[in-house]
Coordinates of C-alpha atoms and ligand atoms in Angstrom, one line a residue:
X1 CA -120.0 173.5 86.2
X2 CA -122.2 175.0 88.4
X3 CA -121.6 173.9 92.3
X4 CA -125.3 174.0 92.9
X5 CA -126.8 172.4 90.3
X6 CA -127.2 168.8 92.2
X7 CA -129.2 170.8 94.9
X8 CA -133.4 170.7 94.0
X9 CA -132.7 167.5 91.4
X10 CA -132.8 165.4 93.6
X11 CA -135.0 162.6 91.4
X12 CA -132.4 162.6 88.4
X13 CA -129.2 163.2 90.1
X14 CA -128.0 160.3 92.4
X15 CA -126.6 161.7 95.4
X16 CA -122.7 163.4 95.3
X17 CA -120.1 160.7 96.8
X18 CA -118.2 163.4 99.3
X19 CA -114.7 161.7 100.1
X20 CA -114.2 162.0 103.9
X21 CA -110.1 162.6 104.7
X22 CA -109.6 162.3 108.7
X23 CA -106.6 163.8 110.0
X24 CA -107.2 163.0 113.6
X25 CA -103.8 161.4 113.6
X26 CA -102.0 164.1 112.0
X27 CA -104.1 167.7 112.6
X28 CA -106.0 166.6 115.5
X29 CA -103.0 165.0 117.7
X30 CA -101.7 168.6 117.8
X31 CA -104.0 169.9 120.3
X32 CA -103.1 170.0 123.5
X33 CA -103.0 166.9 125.6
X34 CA -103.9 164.5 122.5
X35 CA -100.4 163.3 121.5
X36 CA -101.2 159.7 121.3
X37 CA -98.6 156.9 121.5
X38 CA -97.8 154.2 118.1
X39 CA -99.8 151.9 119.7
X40 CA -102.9 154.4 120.3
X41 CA -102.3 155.7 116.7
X42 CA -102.7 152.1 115.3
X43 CA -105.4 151.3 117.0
X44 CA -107.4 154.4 116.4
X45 CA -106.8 153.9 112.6
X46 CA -108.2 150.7 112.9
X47 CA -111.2 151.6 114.0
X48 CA -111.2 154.8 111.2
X49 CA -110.6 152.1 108.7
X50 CA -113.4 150.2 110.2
X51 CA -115.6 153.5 110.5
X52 CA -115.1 153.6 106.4
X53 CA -112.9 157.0 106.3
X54 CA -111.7 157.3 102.8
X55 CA -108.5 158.7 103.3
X56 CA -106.4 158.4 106.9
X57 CA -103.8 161.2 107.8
X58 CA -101.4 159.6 109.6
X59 CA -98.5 162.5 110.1
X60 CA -95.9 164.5 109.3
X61 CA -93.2 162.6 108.9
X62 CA -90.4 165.0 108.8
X63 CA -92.2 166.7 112.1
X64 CA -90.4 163.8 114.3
X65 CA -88.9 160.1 114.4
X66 CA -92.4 159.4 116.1
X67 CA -94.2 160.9 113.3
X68 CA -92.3 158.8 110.6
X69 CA -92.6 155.7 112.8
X70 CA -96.5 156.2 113.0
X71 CA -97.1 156.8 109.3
X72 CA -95.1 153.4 108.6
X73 CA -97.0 151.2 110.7
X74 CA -100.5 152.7 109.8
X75 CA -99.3 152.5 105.8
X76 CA -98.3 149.1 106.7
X77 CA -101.5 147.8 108.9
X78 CA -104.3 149.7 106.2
X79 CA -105.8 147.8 103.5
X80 CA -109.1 149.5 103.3
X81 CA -108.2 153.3 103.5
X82 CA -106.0 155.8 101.4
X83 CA -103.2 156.5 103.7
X84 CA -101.5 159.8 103.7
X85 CA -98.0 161.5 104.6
X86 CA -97.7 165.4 105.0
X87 CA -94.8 167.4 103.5
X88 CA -93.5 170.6 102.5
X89 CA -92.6 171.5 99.2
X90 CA -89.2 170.2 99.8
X91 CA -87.3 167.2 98.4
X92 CA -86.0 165.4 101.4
X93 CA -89.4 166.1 103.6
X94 CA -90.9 164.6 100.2
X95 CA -88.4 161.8 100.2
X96 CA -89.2 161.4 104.2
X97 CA -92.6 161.2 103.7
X98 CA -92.8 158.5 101.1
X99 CA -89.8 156.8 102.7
X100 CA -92.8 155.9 105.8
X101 CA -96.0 155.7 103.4
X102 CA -94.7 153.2 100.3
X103 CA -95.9 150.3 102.4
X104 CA -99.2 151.5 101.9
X105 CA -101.0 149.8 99.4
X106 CA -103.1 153.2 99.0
X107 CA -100.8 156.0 99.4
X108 CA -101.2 159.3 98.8
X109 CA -98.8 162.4 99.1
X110 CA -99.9 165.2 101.0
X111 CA -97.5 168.9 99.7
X112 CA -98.8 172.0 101.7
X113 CA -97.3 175.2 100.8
X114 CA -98.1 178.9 102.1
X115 CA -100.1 181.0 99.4
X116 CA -101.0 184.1 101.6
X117 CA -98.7 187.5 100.8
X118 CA -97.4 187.8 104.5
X119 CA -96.5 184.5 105.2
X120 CA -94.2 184.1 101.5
X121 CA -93.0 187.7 102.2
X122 CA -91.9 186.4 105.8
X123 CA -90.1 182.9 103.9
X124 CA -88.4 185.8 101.2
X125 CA -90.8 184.0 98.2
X126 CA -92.0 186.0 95.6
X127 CA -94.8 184.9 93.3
X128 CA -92.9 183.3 90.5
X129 CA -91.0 181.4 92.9
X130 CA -93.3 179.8 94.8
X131 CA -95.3 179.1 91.3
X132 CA -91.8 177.3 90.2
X133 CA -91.5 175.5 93.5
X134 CA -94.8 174.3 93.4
X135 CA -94.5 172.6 89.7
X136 CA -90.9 171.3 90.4
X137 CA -92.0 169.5 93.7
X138 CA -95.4 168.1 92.8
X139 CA -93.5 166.9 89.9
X140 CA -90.9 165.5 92.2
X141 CA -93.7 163.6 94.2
X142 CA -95.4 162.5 91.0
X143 CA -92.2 160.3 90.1
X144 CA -92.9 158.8 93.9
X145 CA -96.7 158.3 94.0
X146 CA -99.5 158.2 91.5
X147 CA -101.7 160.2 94.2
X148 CA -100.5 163.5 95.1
X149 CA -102.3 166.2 97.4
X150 CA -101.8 169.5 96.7
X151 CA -102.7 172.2 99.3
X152 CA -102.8 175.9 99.6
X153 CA -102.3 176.8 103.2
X154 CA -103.9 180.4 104.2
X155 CA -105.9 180.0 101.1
X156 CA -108.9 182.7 102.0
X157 CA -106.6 185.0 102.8
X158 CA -104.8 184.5 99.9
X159 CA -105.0 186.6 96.9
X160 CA -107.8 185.1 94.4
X161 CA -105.7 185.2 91.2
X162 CA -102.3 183.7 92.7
X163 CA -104.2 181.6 94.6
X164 CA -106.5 180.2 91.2
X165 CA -102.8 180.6 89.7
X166 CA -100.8 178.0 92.1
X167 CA -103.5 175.5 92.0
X168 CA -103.8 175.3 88.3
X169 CA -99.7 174.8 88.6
X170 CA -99.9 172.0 90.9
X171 CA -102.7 170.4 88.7
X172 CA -100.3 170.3 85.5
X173 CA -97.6 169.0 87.7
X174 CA -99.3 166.3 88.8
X175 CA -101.7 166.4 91.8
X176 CA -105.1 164.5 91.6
X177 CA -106.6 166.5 94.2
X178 CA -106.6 170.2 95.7
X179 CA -107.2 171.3 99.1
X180 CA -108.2 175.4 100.1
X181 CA -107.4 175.7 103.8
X182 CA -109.1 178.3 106.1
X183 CA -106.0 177.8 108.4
X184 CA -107.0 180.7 110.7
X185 CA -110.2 179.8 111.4
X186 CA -111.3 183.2 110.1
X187 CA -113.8 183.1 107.4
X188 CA -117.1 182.9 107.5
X189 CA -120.0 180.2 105.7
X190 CA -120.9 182.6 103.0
X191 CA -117.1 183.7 102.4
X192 CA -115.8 180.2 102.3
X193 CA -118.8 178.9 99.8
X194 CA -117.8 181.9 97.8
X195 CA -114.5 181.0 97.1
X196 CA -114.7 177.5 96.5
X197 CA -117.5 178.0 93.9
X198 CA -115.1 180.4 92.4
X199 CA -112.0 178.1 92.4
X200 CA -114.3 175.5 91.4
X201 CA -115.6 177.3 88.4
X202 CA -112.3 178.6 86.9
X203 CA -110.0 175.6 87.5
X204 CA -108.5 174.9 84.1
X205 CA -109.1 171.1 85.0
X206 CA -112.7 170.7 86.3
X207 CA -112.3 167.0 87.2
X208 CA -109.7 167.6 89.7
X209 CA -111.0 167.0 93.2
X210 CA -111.0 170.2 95.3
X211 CA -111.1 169.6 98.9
X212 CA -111.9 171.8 102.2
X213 CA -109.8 171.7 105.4
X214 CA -111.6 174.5 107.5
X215 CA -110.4 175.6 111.6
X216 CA -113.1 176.1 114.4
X217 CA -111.8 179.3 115.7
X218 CA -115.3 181.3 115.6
X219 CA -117.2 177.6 115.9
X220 CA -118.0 177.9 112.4
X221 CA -115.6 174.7 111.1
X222 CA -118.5 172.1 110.6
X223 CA -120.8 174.9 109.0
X224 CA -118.1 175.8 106.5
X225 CA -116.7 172.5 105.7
X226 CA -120.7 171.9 104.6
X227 CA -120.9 175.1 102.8
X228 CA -117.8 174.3 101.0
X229 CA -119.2 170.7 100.0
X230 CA -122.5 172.3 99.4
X231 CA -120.3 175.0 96.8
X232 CA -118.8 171.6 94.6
X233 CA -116.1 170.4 97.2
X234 CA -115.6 166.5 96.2
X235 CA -113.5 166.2 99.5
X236 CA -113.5 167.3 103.5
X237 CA -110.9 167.2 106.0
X238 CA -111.9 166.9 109.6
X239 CA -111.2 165.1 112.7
X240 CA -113.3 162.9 114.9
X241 CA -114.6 165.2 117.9
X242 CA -113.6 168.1 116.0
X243 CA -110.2 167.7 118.0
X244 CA -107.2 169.9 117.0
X245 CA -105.1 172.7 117.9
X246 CA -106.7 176.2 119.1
X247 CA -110.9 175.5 118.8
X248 CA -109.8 172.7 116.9
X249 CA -111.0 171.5 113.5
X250 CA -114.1 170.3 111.4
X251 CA -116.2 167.2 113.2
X252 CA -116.1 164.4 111.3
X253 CA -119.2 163.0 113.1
X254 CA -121.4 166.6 112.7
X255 CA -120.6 166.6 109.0
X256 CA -120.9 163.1 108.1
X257 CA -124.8 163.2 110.4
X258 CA -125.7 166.5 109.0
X259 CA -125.0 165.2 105.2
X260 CA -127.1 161.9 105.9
X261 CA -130.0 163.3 108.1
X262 CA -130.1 166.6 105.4
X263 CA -129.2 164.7 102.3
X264 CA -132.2 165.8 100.2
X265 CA -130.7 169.4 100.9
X266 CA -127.2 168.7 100.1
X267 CA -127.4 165.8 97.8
X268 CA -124.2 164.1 98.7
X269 CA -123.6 161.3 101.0
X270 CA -120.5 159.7 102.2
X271 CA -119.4 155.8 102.6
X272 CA -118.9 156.1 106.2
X273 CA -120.4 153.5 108.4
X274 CA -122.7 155.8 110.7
X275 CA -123.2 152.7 113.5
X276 CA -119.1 152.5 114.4
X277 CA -119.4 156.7 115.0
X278 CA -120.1 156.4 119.0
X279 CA -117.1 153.9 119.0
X280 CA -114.8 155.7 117.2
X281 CA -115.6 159.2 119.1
X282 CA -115.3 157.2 122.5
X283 CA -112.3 155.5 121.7
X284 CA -110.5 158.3 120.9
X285 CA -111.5 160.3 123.8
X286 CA -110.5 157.1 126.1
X287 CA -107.0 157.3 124.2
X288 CA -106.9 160.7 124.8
X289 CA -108.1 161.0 128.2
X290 CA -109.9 164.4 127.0
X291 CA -113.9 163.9 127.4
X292 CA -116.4 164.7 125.4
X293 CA -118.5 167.1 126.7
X294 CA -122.3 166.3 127.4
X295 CA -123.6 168.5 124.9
X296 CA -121.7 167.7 121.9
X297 CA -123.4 167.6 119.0
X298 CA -124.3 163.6 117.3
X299 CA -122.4 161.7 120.3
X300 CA -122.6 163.6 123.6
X301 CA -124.4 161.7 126.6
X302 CA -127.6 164.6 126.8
X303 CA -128.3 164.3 123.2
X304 CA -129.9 160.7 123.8
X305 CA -130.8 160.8 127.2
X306 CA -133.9 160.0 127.8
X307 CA -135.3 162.8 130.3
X308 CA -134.5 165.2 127.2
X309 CA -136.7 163.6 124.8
X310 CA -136.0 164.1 121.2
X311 CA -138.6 165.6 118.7
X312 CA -140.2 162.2 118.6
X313 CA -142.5 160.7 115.8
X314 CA -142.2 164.1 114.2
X315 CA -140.0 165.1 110.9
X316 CA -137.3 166.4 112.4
X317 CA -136.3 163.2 114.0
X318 CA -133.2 162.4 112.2
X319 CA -131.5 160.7 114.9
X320 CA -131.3 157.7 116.6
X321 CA -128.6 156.1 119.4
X322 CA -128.6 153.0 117.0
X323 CA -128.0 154.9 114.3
X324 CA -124.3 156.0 115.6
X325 CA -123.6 152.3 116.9
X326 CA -125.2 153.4 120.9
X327 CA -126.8 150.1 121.7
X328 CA -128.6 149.5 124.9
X329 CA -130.5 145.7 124.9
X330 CA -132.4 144.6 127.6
X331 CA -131.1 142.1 129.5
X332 CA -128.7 142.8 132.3
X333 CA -126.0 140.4 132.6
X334 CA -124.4 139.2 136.1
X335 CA -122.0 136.7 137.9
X336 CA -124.1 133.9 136.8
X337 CA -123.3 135.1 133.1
X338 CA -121.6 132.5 130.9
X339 CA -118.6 132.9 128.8
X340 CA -120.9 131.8 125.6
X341 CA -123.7 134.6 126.8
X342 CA -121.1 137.6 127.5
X343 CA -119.0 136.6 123.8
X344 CA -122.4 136.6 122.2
X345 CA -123.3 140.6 124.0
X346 CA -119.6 141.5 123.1
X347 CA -120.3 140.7 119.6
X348 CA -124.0 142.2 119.5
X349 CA -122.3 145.3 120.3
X350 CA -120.1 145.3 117.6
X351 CA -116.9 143.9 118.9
X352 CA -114.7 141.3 117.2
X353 CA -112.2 139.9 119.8
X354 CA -109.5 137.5 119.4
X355 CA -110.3 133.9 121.5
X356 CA -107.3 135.3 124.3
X357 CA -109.1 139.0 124.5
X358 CA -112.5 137.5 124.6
X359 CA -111.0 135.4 127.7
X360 CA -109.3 138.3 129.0
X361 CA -112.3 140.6 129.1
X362 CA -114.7 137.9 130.4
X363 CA -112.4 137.2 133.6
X364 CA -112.3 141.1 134.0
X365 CA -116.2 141.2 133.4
X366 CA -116.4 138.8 136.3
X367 CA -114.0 140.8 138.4
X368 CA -116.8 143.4 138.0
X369 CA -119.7 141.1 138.2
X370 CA -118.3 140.2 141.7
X371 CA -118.8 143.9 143.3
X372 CA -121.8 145.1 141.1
X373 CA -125.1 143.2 140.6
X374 CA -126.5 144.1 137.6
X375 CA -123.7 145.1 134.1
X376 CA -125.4 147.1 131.7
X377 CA -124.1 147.4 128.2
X378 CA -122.4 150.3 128.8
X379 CA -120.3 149.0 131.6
X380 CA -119.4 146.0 129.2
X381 CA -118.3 149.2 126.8
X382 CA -116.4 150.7 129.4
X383 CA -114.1 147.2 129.7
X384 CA -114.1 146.8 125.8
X385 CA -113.0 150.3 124.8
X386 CA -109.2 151.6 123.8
X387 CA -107.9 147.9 126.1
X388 CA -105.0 147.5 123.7
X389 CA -104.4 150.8 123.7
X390 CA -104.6 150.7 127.4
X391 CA -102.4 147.4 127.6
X392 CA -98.5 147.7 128.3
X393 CA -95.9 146.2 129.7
X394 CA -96.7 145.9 133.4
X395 CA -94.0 146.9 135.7
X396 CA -95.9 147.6 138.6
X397 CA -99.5 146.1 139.5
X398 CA -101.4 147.1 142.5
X399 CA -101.5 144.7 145.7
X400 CA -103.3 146.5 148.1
X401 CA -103.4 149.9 149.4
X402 CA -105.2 151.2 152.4
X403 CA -106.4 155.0 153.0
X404 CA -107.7 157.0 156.2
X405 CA -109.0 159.8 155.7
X406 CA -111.7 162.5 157.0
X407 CA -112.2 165.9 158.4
X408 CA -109.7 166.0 161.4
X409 CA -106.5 164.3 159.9
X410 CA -104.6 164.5 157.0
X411 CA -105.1 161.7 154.5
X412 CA -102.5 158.9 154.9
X413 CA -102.1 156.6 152.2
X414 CA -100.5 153.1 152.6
X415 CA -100.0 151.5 148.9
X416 CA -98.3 148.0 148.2
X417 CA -97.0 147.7 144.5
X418 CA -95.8 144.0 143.0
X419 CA -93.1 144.7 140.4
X420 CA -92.6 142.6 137.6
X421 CA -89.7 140.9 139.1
X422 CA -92.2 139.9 141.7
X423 CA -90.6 142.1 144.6
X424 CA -93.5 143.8 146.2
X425 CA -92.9 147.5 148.0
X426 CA -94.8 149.2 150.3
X427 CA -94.6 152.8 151.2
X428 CA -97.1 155.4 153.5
X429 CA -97.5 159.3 152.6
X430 CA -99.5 161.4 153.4
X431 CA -101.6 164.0 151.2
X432 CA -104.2 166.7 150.9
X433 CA -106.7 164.3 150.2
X434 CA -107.1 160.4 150.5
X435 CA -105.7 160.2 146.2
X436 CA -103.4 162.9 146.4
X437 CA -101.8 160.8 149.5
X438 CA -102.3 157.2 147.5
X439 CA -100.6 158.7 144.4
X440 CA -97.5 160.3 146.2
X441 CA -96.9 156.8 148.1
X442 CA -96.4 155.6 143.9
X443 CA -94.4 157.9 143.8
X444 CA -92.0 157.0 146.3
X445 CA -92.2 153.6 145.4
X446 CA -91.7 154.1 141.4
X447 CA -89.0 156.8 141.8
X448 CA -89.6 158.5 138.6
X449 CA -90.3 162.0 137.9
X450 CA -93.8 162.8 136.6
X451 CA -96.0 165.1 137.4
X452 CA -99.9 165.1 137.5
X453 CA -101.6 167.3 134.9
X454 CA -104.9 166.3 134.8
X455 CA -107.3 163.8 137.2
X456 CA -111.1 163.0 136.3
X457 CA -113.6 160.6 137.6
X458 CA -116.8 159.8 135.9
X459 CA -119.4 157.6 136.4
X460 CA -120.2 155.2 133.8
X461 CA -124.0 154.1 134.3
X462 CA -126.2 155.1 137.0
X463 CA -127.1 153.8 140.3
X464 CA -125.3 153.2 143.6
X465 CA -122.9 151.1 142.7
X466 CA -122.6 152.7 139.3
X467 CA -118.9 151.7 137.9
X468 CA -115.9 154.5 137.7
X469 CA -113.9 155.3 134.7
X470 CA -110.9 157.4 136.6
X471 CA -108.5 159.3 133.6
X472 CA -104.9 160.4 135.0
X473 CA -103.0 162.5 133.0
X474 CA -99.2 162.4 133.8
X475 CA -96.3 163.8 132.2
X476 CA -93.8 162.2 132.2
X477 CA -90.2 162.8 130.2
X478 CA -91.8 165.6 128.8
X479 CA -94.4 163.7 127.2
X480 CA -98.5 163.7 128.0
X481 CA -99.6 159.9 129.1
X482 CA -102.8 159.1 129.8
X483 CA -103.8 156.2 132.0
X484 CA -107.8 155.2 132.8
X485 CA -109.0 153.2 135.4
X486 CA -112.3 151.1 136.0
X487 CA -113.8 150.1 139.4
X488 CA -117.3 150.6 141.6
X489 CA -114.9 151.8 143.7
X490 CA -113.8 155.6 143.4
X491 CA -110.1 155.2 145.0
X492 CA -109.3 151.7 143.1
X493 CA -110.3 153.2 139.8
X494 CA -107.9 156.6 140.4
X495 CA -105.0 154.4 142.0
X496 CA -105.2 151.8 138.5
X497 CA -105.6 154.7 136.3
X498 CA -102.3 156.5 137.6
X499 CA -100.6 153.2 137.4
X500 CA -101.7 152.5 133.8
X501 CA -100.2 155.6 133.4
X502 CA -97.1 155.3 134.9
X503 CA -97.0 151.6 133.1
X504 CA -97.2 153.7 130.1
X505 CA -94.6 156.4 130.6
X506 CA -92.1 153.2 131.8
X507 CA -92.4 151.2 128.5
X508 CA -92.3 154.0 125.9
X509 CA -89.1 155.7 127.7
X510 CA -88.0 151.6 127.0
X511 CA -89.0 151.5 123.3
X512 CA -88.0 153.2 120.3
X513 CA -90.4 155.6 120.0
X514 CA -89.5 157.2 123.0
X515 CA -85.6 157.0 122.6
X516 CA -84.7 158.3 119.2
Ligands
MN1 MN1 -105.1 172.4 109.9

């Protein structure tokens, strides 16, 4: 079949259904400083099961006891998406895999395996082999799970005949769909449409689904992940902000808005629910502590803002802040606000909270409303977002801290924790500046090693008493934690959001996750 021939027929053809697979939890946590605890995981895939991802990565299994533990819960917690295990072409990392996914009541089995000449020659493989390895363990997975993956890492680089040659193996052994990786980031839009109209035009089986998994390395991820759809791909792998190691990976949120506001050029769509995108791009970044930057494409702040005005009431004006689930209504609510008004904003914007987290964010609302005047819907956001992530255990809360600081002296901090156990400790230090001082006085009162990678402070809204969302980034036991704070004031915000980190780092080191 040809890969074009939906383009231009628009008025016959329904649009092409494009099946979205996200490996944020499974590509995307490798990039640096985006390992995301259980907790985070699951609640992340609950909002990509909510943002209508057909298929959720949720790791590697064999990679680490973390790994397996995360792919367990998600396959246990999913009803709605595919969920899906990684492997190697190897029995036990087979065996691992579907030992964490068979709770899913969609699994699928993901088998990778290196095509390209260097990379078999550097693993002592010669053709025949890895063509032999490939049948036996697709076959092996088969006898595990009706849906098996098959993909062929290194792919462009990968010689066109072996290549064509592995694939058609893995299809007679079982696998439902392919996947052509461009794992070095290296090809370009027109070389990466060219070969997946040629794989897709000599597979001996035409109805097998052939996916794209490109790499941003020259920035070209999202424009080859759409040339590869626009070639006959059924299937695209990506990862919400793009996130992943090196440059990263495809954009789940460019592709998805580029396929819907070009559709009469590509002809496909996808089932994903376009008005939980903002929410899902936000709560990962709040998991991950790593912003997004203003000028990312479909969800960064300038591309709405108003003093950049859009091509308005003209053709080209695909987009809209509603469209991606950015709501900003009206009326301001305050102190005066009830309960019944705040659940009914909380729900307008998409939330659906239990009746003890709808009390629980109402008495911190009113905490806010108490030092700022006027709560826009984007402060209310800013309380909603990643909080059972954010929740732990609580081992030490803040009592009160106090912090002199200016030009002639050195800042001196003066922080009071309460521990669980209700004991409360004070301690003083002093520091280069007044939360470098507050955050070494924690440190002599929590006693634990960690060391600060990573500080930011943003304002939320606008104004003079605009509310601050402060990230710290700790590690802490050799693993990357990050803690957020909210407050109009600038020191409150950093001092809770190294404490919510240091809550962190103190109940995984207790938990399982952190001990095996
Ligand atoms: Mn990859």
């Amino acid at each position: 079949m040809d890969g074009f021939a939906s383009v231009g027929k628009k008025e016959e053809n329904p649009l092409r259904k494009i099946i979205v697979f996200d490996s944020t939890l499974r590509d995307g946590e490798l990039a640096p400083g985006c390992s995301m605890a259980l907790r985070e995981k699951l609640e992340m895939a609950k909002q990509l099961e909510r943002l209508g991802v057909d298929v959720i990565e949720a790791g590697y299994p064999t990679s680490s006891p973390d790994d397996f533990d995360a792919v367990k819960s998600i396959a246990a917690s999913i009803k709605d998406c595919i969920v899906c295990g990684l492997a190697r072409c190897v029995e036990r990392d087979i065996q691992r895999a579907w030992d964490a996914l068979k709770g899913a009541k969609q699994p699928r089995l993901h088998l990778f395996a290196e095509t390209e000449a260097s990379r078999m020659k550097s693993q002592g493989l010669k053709q025949n082999d890895l063509a032999e390895r490939t049948a036996a363990m697709v076959r092996f997975a088969k006898t595990l799970c009706p849906d098996v993956q098959f993909s062929a890492k290194g792919a462009a680089q990968t010689d066109r005949e072996f290549l064509l040659r592995i694939l058609d193996t893995a299809v007679a052994a079982g696998a439902t769909t392919l996947s052509l990786e461009d794992s070095y980031g290296y090809c370009t839009p027109g070389e990466w449409k060219d070969l997946v109209a040629w794989v897709q035009n000599r597979l001996q089986n035409p109805n097998v689904i052939l996916s794209v998994h490109p790499h941003n390395d020259l920035g070209m991820a999202v424009a080859n992940a759409l040339e590869g759809i626009h070639a006959g791909a059924g299937q695209v792998e990506c990862t919400v902000n793009g996130i992943g190691e090196r440059a990263g990976n495809a954009a789940l949120e460019e592709i998805v808005m580029a396929l819907y506001g070009r559709r009469e050029f590509y002809g496909c769509e996808t089932q994903i629910k376009h008005h939980e995108i903002y929410r899902s791009s936000k709560l990962l970044s709040t998991i991950t502590g790593v912003p997004i930057p203003p000028s990312h494409p479909i969800v960064g702040v300038n591309v709405f803002s108003q003093d950049t005005s859009r091509y308005k009431d003209t053709a080209y004006d695909f987009l809209s802040p509603e469209q991606i689930g950015i709501h900003e209504s009206s009326a301001i609510l305050g102190k005066h606000t009830t309960i019944e008004t705040f659940a009914q904003r909380v729900q307008e914007l998409g939330y659906r909270l239990s009746d003890p987290d709808l009390e629980d964010a109402y008495n911190r609302f009113h905490g806010l409303a108490a030092r700022k005047k006027e709560i826009s819907d984007r402060d209310i956001e800013a309380l909603l977002i990643g909080t059972s992530a954010q929740a732990c255990k609580e081992t030490y809360r803040l009592g009160s801290f106090i912090i002199n600081c200016g030009t002639t002296i050195s800042a001196t901090a003066v922080v009071r924790l309460i521990k669980d156990t209700g004991e409360e400790i004070e301690q003083v230090a002093r520091g280069e500046g007044p939360v470098n001082a507050a955050f070494k006085a924690i440190d002599k009162i929590v006693g634990v090693s960690s060391k600060l990678e990573n500080w930011s402070m943003r304002a939320v809204t606008g104004g003079e008493d605009a509310l601050g969302e402060a990230v710290s980034k700790i590690i802490c036991n050799g693993k990357s934690v990050a803690g957020r704070g909210l407050s109009t004031d600038i020191l409150d915000a950093s001092i809770k959001s190294y404490l919510n980190a240091i809550n962190k780092a103190l109940a995984l080191s207790q938990s399982s996750e952190f001990m095996v």
